[in-house]
Amino acid sequence: MRSACAVAWRCGWPAALRSARPLHAMRLRRGKGSSEASGGSPPKRFNFQLPETVQDMPAVAIAEPSVMNLAQLVRHMREAALYWRIEYEPFWARAFNRLRVLRDEIGPPQAARLLTVFARLRYVDLELVQHCEDVLVKSDGAPLLDMSSAELIGVAEALCTMLRAEPLVAVLSPLVQRTHRLETAQQLLLLRVAGQASPEASCSLADGIARATVERG
């Protein structure tokens, strides 16, 4: 017996559809027969509610980096890398193109936040990575004092992942002054990360954590 598709190919879809049995009718007959034969309950019905609006892509995916200032661009890149985990190369090409234009405006806090982005990406601009590292090294960590401890720990972990010892020292410097305010889990994480830094920075951090532990009792 010819299938409905074969008939459709030879005489056109309208004639085939008139002669073919509706697919939903066949499904209903099979379902009814099988449920009666097995004595089972009728199939369940589900009520679905569509959302009022459907958003195909997040706003970060359709934003235009070429019109952003540095603060907006850093926030844009961090959201894409850390929250949405976007890996689409044309997306990052546009972001890096804009960052090259604004590179002279990058300060230590922006450099630190950008390095957490670079550590998550498979493809980066190595010149921009090196520029951000140089900005951190020259700062000696002082401009990073306004950043939260959790954010600084994230930067230190990113630099440890990338095996960047010199800028890691600059990030650990303000954290040494806050060891008494860090949780135990954060202290242990920093001790592991500090293994990639210089011996002086590692010892300074270990001494700070030891004093904080003694003070806590």
C-alpha atoms as a printed R data frame, in Angstrom:
    type eleno elety resid chain resno      x      y      z
1   ATOM     1    CA   MET     A     1  0.000  0.000  0.000
2   ATOM     2    CA   ARG     A     2  1.344  3.381 -0.899
3   ATOM     3    CA   SER     A     3  2.125  5.651  1.979
4   ATOM     4    CA   ALA     A     4  0.658  9.149  2.281
5   ATOM     5    CA   CYS     A     5  4.089 10.615  1.510
6   ATOM     6    CA   ALA     A     6  4.326  8.614 -1.750
7   ATOM     7    CA   VAL     A     7  0.875  9.818 -2.788
8   ATOM     8    CA   ALA     A     8  1.819 13.368 -1.895
9   ATOM     9    CA   TRP     A     9  4.918 13.143 -4.062
10  ATOM    10    CA   ARG     A    10  2.965 11.912 -7.114
11  ATOM    11    CA   CYS     A    11 -0.283 13.864 -7.021
12  ATOM    12    CA   GLY     A    12  0.398 16.808 -4.743
13  ATOM    13    CA   TRP     A    13 -0.274 17.503 -1.073
14  ATOM    14    CA   PRO     A    14 -4.004 18.525 -1.273
15  ATOM    15    CA   ALA     A    15 -5.166 15.248 -2.829
16  ATOM    16    CA   ALA     A    16 -2.966 13.234 -0.483
17  ATOM    17    CA   LEU     A    17 -4.301 15.018  2.560
18  ATOM    18    CA   ARG     A    18 -7.893 14.359  1.457
19  ATOM    19    CA   SER     A    19 -7.232 10.620  1.152
20  ATOM    20    CA   ALA     A    20 -4.970 10.155  4.192
21  ATOM    21    CA   ARG     A    21 -6.371  9.397  7.619
22  ATOM    22    CA   PRO     A    22 -5.765 12.198 10.152
23  ATOM    23    CA   LEU     A    23 -2.757 11.433 12.365
24  ATOM    24    CA   HIS     A    24 -4.425 12.614 15.564
25  ATOM    25    CA   ALA     A    25 -7.461 10.373 14.906
26  ATOM    26    CA   MET     A    26 -5.230  7.291 14.610
27  ATOM    27    CA   ARG     A    27 -3.470  8.180 17.856
28  ATOM    28    CA   LEU     A    28 -6.767  8.539 19.677
29  ATOM    29    CA   ARG     A    29 -8.004  5.137 18.475
30  ATOM    30    CA   ARG     A    30 -4.780  3.420 19.541
31  ATOM    31    CA   GLY     A    31 -4.822  5.137 22.919
32  ATOM    32    CA   LYS     A    32 -8.459  4.266 23.534
33  ATOM    33    CA   GLY     A    33 -8.028  0.647 22.521
34  ATOM    34    CA   SER     A    34 -4.905  0.127 24.584
35  ATOM    35    CA   SER     A    35 -6.424  1.717 27.675
36  ATOM    36    CA   GLU     A    36 -9.601 -0.354 27.421
37  ATOM    37    CA   ALA     A    37 -7.644 -3.565 26.849
38  ATOM    38    CA   SER     A    38 -5.334 -2.965 29.765
39  ATOM    39    CA   GLY     A    39 -7.986 -1.510 32.025
40  ATOM    40    CA   GLY     A    40 -5.831  1.560 32.677
41  ATOM    41    CA   SER     A    41 -6.940  5.103 33.361
42  ATOM    42    CA   PRO     A    42 -7.417  7.582 30.495
43  ATOM    43    CA   PRO     A    43 -4.389  9.693 29.546
44  ATOM    44    CA   LYS     A    44 -3.694 12.731 31.685
45  ATOM    45    CA   ARG     A    45 -4.287 16.236 30.417
46  ATOM    46    CA   PHE     A    46 -1.937 19.076 31.182
47  ATOM    47    CA   ASN     A    47 -2.733 22.758 31.093
48  ATOM    48    CA   PHE     A    48  0.177 24.872 29.879
49  ATOM    49    CA   GLN     A    49  0.333 28.634 30.227
50  ATOM    50    CA   LEU     A    50  2.563 30.568 27.864
51  ATOM    51    CA   PRO     A    51  4.441 33.555 29.318
52  ATOM    52    CA   GLU     A    52  3.241 37.002 28.322
53  ATOM    53    CA   THR     A    53  6.553 37.667 26.573
54  ATOM    54    CA   VAL     A    54  9.133 35.294 25.145
55  ATOM    55    CA   GLN     A    55 12.753 36.399 25.187
56  ATOM    56    CA   ASP     A    56 14.971 34.472 22.801
57  ATOM    57    CA   MET     A    57 18.289 35.817 24.094
58  ATOM    58    CA   PRO     A    58 19.444 37.663 27.219
59  ATOM    59    CA   ALA     A    59 19.972 41.392 26.929
60  ATOM    60    CA   VAL     A    60 23.730 40.968 27.259
61  ATOM    61    CA   ALA     A    61 23.802 38.950 24.029
62  ATOM    62    CA   ILE     A    62 22.257 41.711 21.924
63  ATOM    63    CA   ALA     A    63 23.888 44.735 23.591
64  ATOM    64    CA   GLU     A    64 26.311 46.750 21.463
65  ATOM    65    CA   PRO     A    65 29.786 47.105 23.075
66  ATOM    66    CA   SER     A    66 30.907 49.828 20.637
67  ATOM    67    CA   VAL     A    67 28.818 52.459 22.467
68  ATOM    68    CA   MET     A    68 29.771 51.433 26.020
69  ATOM    69    CA   ASN     A    69 32.093 53.246 28.385
70  ATOM    70    CA   LEU     A    70 34.648 51.276 30.385
71  ATOM    71    CA   ALA     A    71 32.450 50.607 33.421
72  ATOM    72    CA   GLN     A    72 29.610 49.387 31.221
73  ATOM    73    CA   LEU     A    73 31.931 47.219 29.140
74  ATOM    74    CA   VAL     A    74 33.512 45.546 32.190
75  ATOM    75    CA   ARG     A    75 30.078 44.803 33.615
76  ATOM    76    CA   HIS     A    76 28.937 43.531 30.210
77  ATOM    77    CA   MET     A    77 31.897 41.162 29.875
78  ATOM    78    CA   ARG     A    78 31.638 39.883 33.445
79  ATOM    79    CA   GLU     A    79 27.946 39.092 33.077
80  ATOM    80    CA   ALA     A    80 28.566 37.276 29.799
81  ATOM    81    CA   ALA     A    81 31.481 35.206 31.129
82  ATOM    82    CA   LEU     A    82 30.551 34.545 34.754
83  ATOM    83    CA   TYR     A    83 26.760 34.345 34.613
84  ATOM    84    CA   TRP     A    84 25.758 33.346 31.079
85  ATOM    85    CA   ARG     A    85 29.060 31.614 30.173
86  ATOM    86    CA   ILE     A    86 28.889 32.856 26.601
87  ATOM    87    CA   GLU     A    87 31.555 31.374 24.308
88  ATOM    88    CA   TYR     A    88 30.379 32.724 20.951
89  ATOM    89    CA   GLU     A    89 33.514 34.099 19.274
90  ATOM    90    CA   PRO     A    90 31.913 37.026 17.359
91  ATOM    91    CA   PHE     A    91 30.427 38.222 20.665
92  ATOM    92    CA   TRP     A    92 33.844 38.350 22.309
93  ATOM    93    CA   ALA     A    93 35.491 39.810 19.222
94  ATOM    94    CA   ARG     A    94 33.209 42.867 19.513
95  ATOM    95    CA   ALA     A    95 33.897 43.161 23.229
96  ATOM    96    CA   PHE     A    96 37.672 42.953 22.794
97  ATOM    97    CA   ASN     A    97 37.598 45.470 19.952
98  ATOM    98    CA   ARG     A    98 35.950 47.993 22.247
99  ATOM    99    CA   LEU     A    99 38.289 47.155 25.122
100 ATOM   100    CA   ARG     A   100 41.311 47.888 22.924
101 ATOM   101    CA   VAL     A   101 39.937 51.367 22.320
102 ATOM   102    CA   LEU     A   102 39.475 51.946 26.077
103 ATOM   103    CA   ARG     A   103 42.644 50.217 27.291
104 ATOM   104    CA   ASP     A   104 44.299 53.449 28.461
105 ATOM   105    CA   GLU     A   105 41.395 54.033 30.869
106 ATOM   106    CA   ILE     A   106 41.811 50.663 32.609
107 ATOM   107    CA   GLY     A   107 42.721 51.098 36.269
108 ATOM   108    CA   PRO     A   108 43.569 48.450 38.885
109 ATOM   109    CA   PRO     A   109 39.943 47.648 39.869
110 ATOM   110    CA   GLN     A   110 38.870 47.291 36.231
111 ATOM   111    CA   ALA     A   111 41.977 45.237 35.441
112 ATOM   112    CA   ALA     A   112 41.265 42.895 38.347
113 ATOM   113    CA   ARG     A   113 37.663 42.368 37.291
114 ATOM   114    CA   LEU     A   114 38.648 41.793 33.678
115 ATOM   115    CA   LEU     A   115 41.184 39.138 34.678
116 ATOM   116    CA   THR     A   116 38.395 37.074 36.228
117 ATOM   117    CA   VAL     A   117 36.740 37.195 32.800
118 ATOM   118    CA   PHE     A   118 39.902 36.211 30.922
119 ATOM   119    CA   ALA     A   119 40.384 33.166 33.143
120 ATOM   120    CA   ARG     A   120 37.005 31.790 31.973
121 ATOM   121    CA   LEU     A   121 37.509 32.238 28.232
122 ATOM   122    CA   ARG     A   122 39.078 29.824 25.770
123 ATOM   123    CA   TYR     A   123 40.230 32.604 23.439
124 ATOM   124    CA   VAL     A   124 41.568 35.923 24.728
125 ATOM   125    CA   ASP     A   125 43.635 38.870 23.551
126 ATOM   126    CA   LEU     A   126 47.013 38.187 25.169
127 ATOM   127    CA   GLU     A   127 48.085 41.810 24.833
128 ATOM   128    CA   LEU     A   128 45.077 42.925 26.863
129 ATOM   129    CA   VAL     A   129 45.755 40.213 29.437
130 ATOM   130    CA   GLN     A   130 49.329 41.419 29.804
131 ATOM   131    CA   HIS     A   131 48.189 45.043 29.990
132 ATOM   132    CA   CYS     A   132 45.780 44.267 32.842
133 ATOM   133    CA   GLU     A   133 48.476 42.358 34.677
134 ATOM   134    CA   ASP     A   134 50.912 45.269 34.309
135 ATOM   135    CA   VAL     A   135 48.301 47.657 35.693
136 ATOM   136    CA   LEU     A   136 47.936 45.470 38.790
137 ATOM   137    CA   VAL     A   137 51.669 45.028 39.310
138 ATOM   138    CA   LYS     A   138 52.327 48.772 39.147
139 ATOM   139    CA   SER     A   139 49.548 49.506 41.618
140 ATOM   140    CA   ASP     A   140 51.034 47.487 44.524
141 ATOM   141    CA   GLY     A   141 47.494 46.576 45.556
142 ATOM   142    CA   ALA     A   142 46.602 49.920 47.180
143 ATOM   143    CA   PRO     A   143 43.806 50.879 44.722
144 ATOM   144    CA   LEU     A   144 42.223 47.456 45.311
145 ATOM   145    CA   LEU     A   145 41.332 48.248 48.913
146 ATOM   146    CA   ASP     A   146 37.865 49.410 47.856
147 ATOM   147    CA   MET     A   147 37.049 45.979 46.391
148 ATOM   148    CA   SER     A   148 35.282 43.423 48.572
149 ATOM   149    CA   SER     A   149 37.189 40.466 50.006
150 ATOM   150    CA   ALA     A   150 35.049 37.984 48.077
151 ATOM   151    CA   GLU     A   151 35.783 39.779 44.820
152 ATOM   152    CA   LEU     A   152 39.524 39.922 45.536
153 ATOM   153    CA   ILE     A   153 39.557 36.216 46.346
154 ATOM   154    CA   GLY     A   154 37.889 35.568 42.995
155 ATOM   155    CA   VAL     A   155 40.603 37.599 41.258
156 ATOM   156    CA   ALA     A   156 43.337 35.722 43.139
157 ATOM   157    CA   GLU     A   157 41.788 32.402 42.153
158 ATOM   158    CA   ALA     A   158 41.619 33.505 38.501
159 ATOM   159    CA   LEU     A   159 45.298 34.509 38.516
160 ATOM   160    CA   CYS     A   160 46.190 31.181 40.113
161 ATOM   161    CA   THR     A   161 44.312 29.411 37.323
162 ATOM   162    CA   MET     A   162 46.282 31.357 34.710
163 ATOM   163    CA   LEU     A   163 49.583 30.829 36.630
164 ATOM   164    CA   ARG     A   164 50.235 34.567 36.883
165 ATOM   165    CA   ALA     A   165 52.425 34.951 39.960
166 ATOM   166    CA   GLU     A   166 53.430 38.622 39.769
167 ATOM   167    CA   PRO     A   167 49.975 40.213 39.656
168 ATOM   168    CA   LEU     A   168 48.814 37.658 42.232
169 ATOM   169    CA   VAL     A   169 51.148 39.253 44.770
170 ATOM   170    CA   ALA     A   170 49.446 42.624 44.213
171 ATOM   171    CA   VAL     A   171 46.007 41.070 44.797
172 ATOM   172    CA   LEU     A   172 47.078 39.192 47.942
173 ATOM   173    CA   SER     A   173 48.498 42.356 49.521
174 ATOM   174    CA   PRO     A   174 45.132 43.904 50.562
175 ATOM   175    CA   LEU     A   175 43.825 40.482 51.561
176 ATOM   176    CA   VAL     A   176 46.629 40.019 54.093
177 ATOM   177    CA   GLN     A   177 45.245 43.016 55.963
178 ATOM   178    CA   ARG     A   178 41.798 41.392 56.123
179 ATOM   179    CA   THR     A   179 42.673 37.867 57.237
180 ATOM   180    CA   HIS     A   180 40.937 38.375 60.591
181 ATOM   181    CA   ARG     A   181 37.662 39.095 58.759
182 ATOM   182    CA   LEU     A   182 37.790 36.117 56.417
183 ATOM   183    CA   GLU     A   183 35.921 32.893 56.975
184 ATOM   184    CA   THR     A   184 37.889 29.690 57.486
185 ATOM   185    CA   ALA     A   185 36.977 28.372 54.045
186 ATOM   186    CA   GLN     A   186 38.211 31.597 52.452
187 ATOM   187    CA   GLN     A   187 41.475 31.414 54.394
188 ATOM   188    CA   LEU     A   188 42.106 27.857 53.270
189 ATOM   189    CA   LEU     A   189 41.389 28.801 49.665
190 ATOM   190    CA   LEU     A   190 43.843 31.695 49.875
191 ATOM   191    CA   LEU     A   191 46.551 29.455 51.313
192 ATOM   192    CA   ARG     A   192 46.166 27.145 48.341
193 ATOM   193    CA   VAL     A   193 46.158 30.042 45.873
194 ATOM   194    CA   ALA     A   194 49.168 31.696 47.493
195 ATOM   195    CA   GLY     A   195 51.305 28.738 46.456
196 ATOM   196    CA   GLN     A   196 51.481 30.329 42.992
197 ATOM   197    CA   ALA     A   197 52.745 33.658 44.393
198 ATOM   198    CA   SER     A   198 56.176 34.605 45.672
199 ATOM   199    CA   PRO     A   199 57.476 33.004 48.901
200 ATOM   200    CA   GLU     A   200 57.335 36.382 50.653
201 ATOM   201    CA   ALA     A   201 53.668 36.885 49.793
202 ATOM   202    CA   SER     A   202 52.814 33.318 50.803
203 ATOM   203    CA   CYS     A   203 54.564 33.674 54.165
204 ATOM   204    CA   SER     A   204 52.937 37.035 54.830
205 ATOM   205    CA   LEU     A   205 49.510 35.586 54.144
206 ATOM   206    CA   ALA     A   206 50.173 32.495 56.263
207 ATOM   207    CA   ASP     A   207 51.335 34.654 59.183
208 ATOM   208    CA   GLY     A   208 48.232 36.819 58.936
209 ATOM   209    CA   ILE     A   209 45.946 33.798 58.922
210 ATOM   210    CA   ALA     A   210 47.800 32.249 61.855
211 ATOM   211    CA   ARG     A   211 47.446 35.424 63.933
212 ATOM   212    CA   ALA     A   212 43.747 35.665 63.060
213 ATOM   213    CA   THR     A   213 43.229 32.038 64.106
214 ATOM   214    CA   VAL     A   214 44.940 32.622 67.465
215 ATOM   215    CA   GLU     A   215 42.899 35.745 68.127
216 ATOM   216    CA   ARG     A   216 39.694 33.858 67.447
217 ATOM   217    CA   GLY     A   217 40.721 31.213 69.936
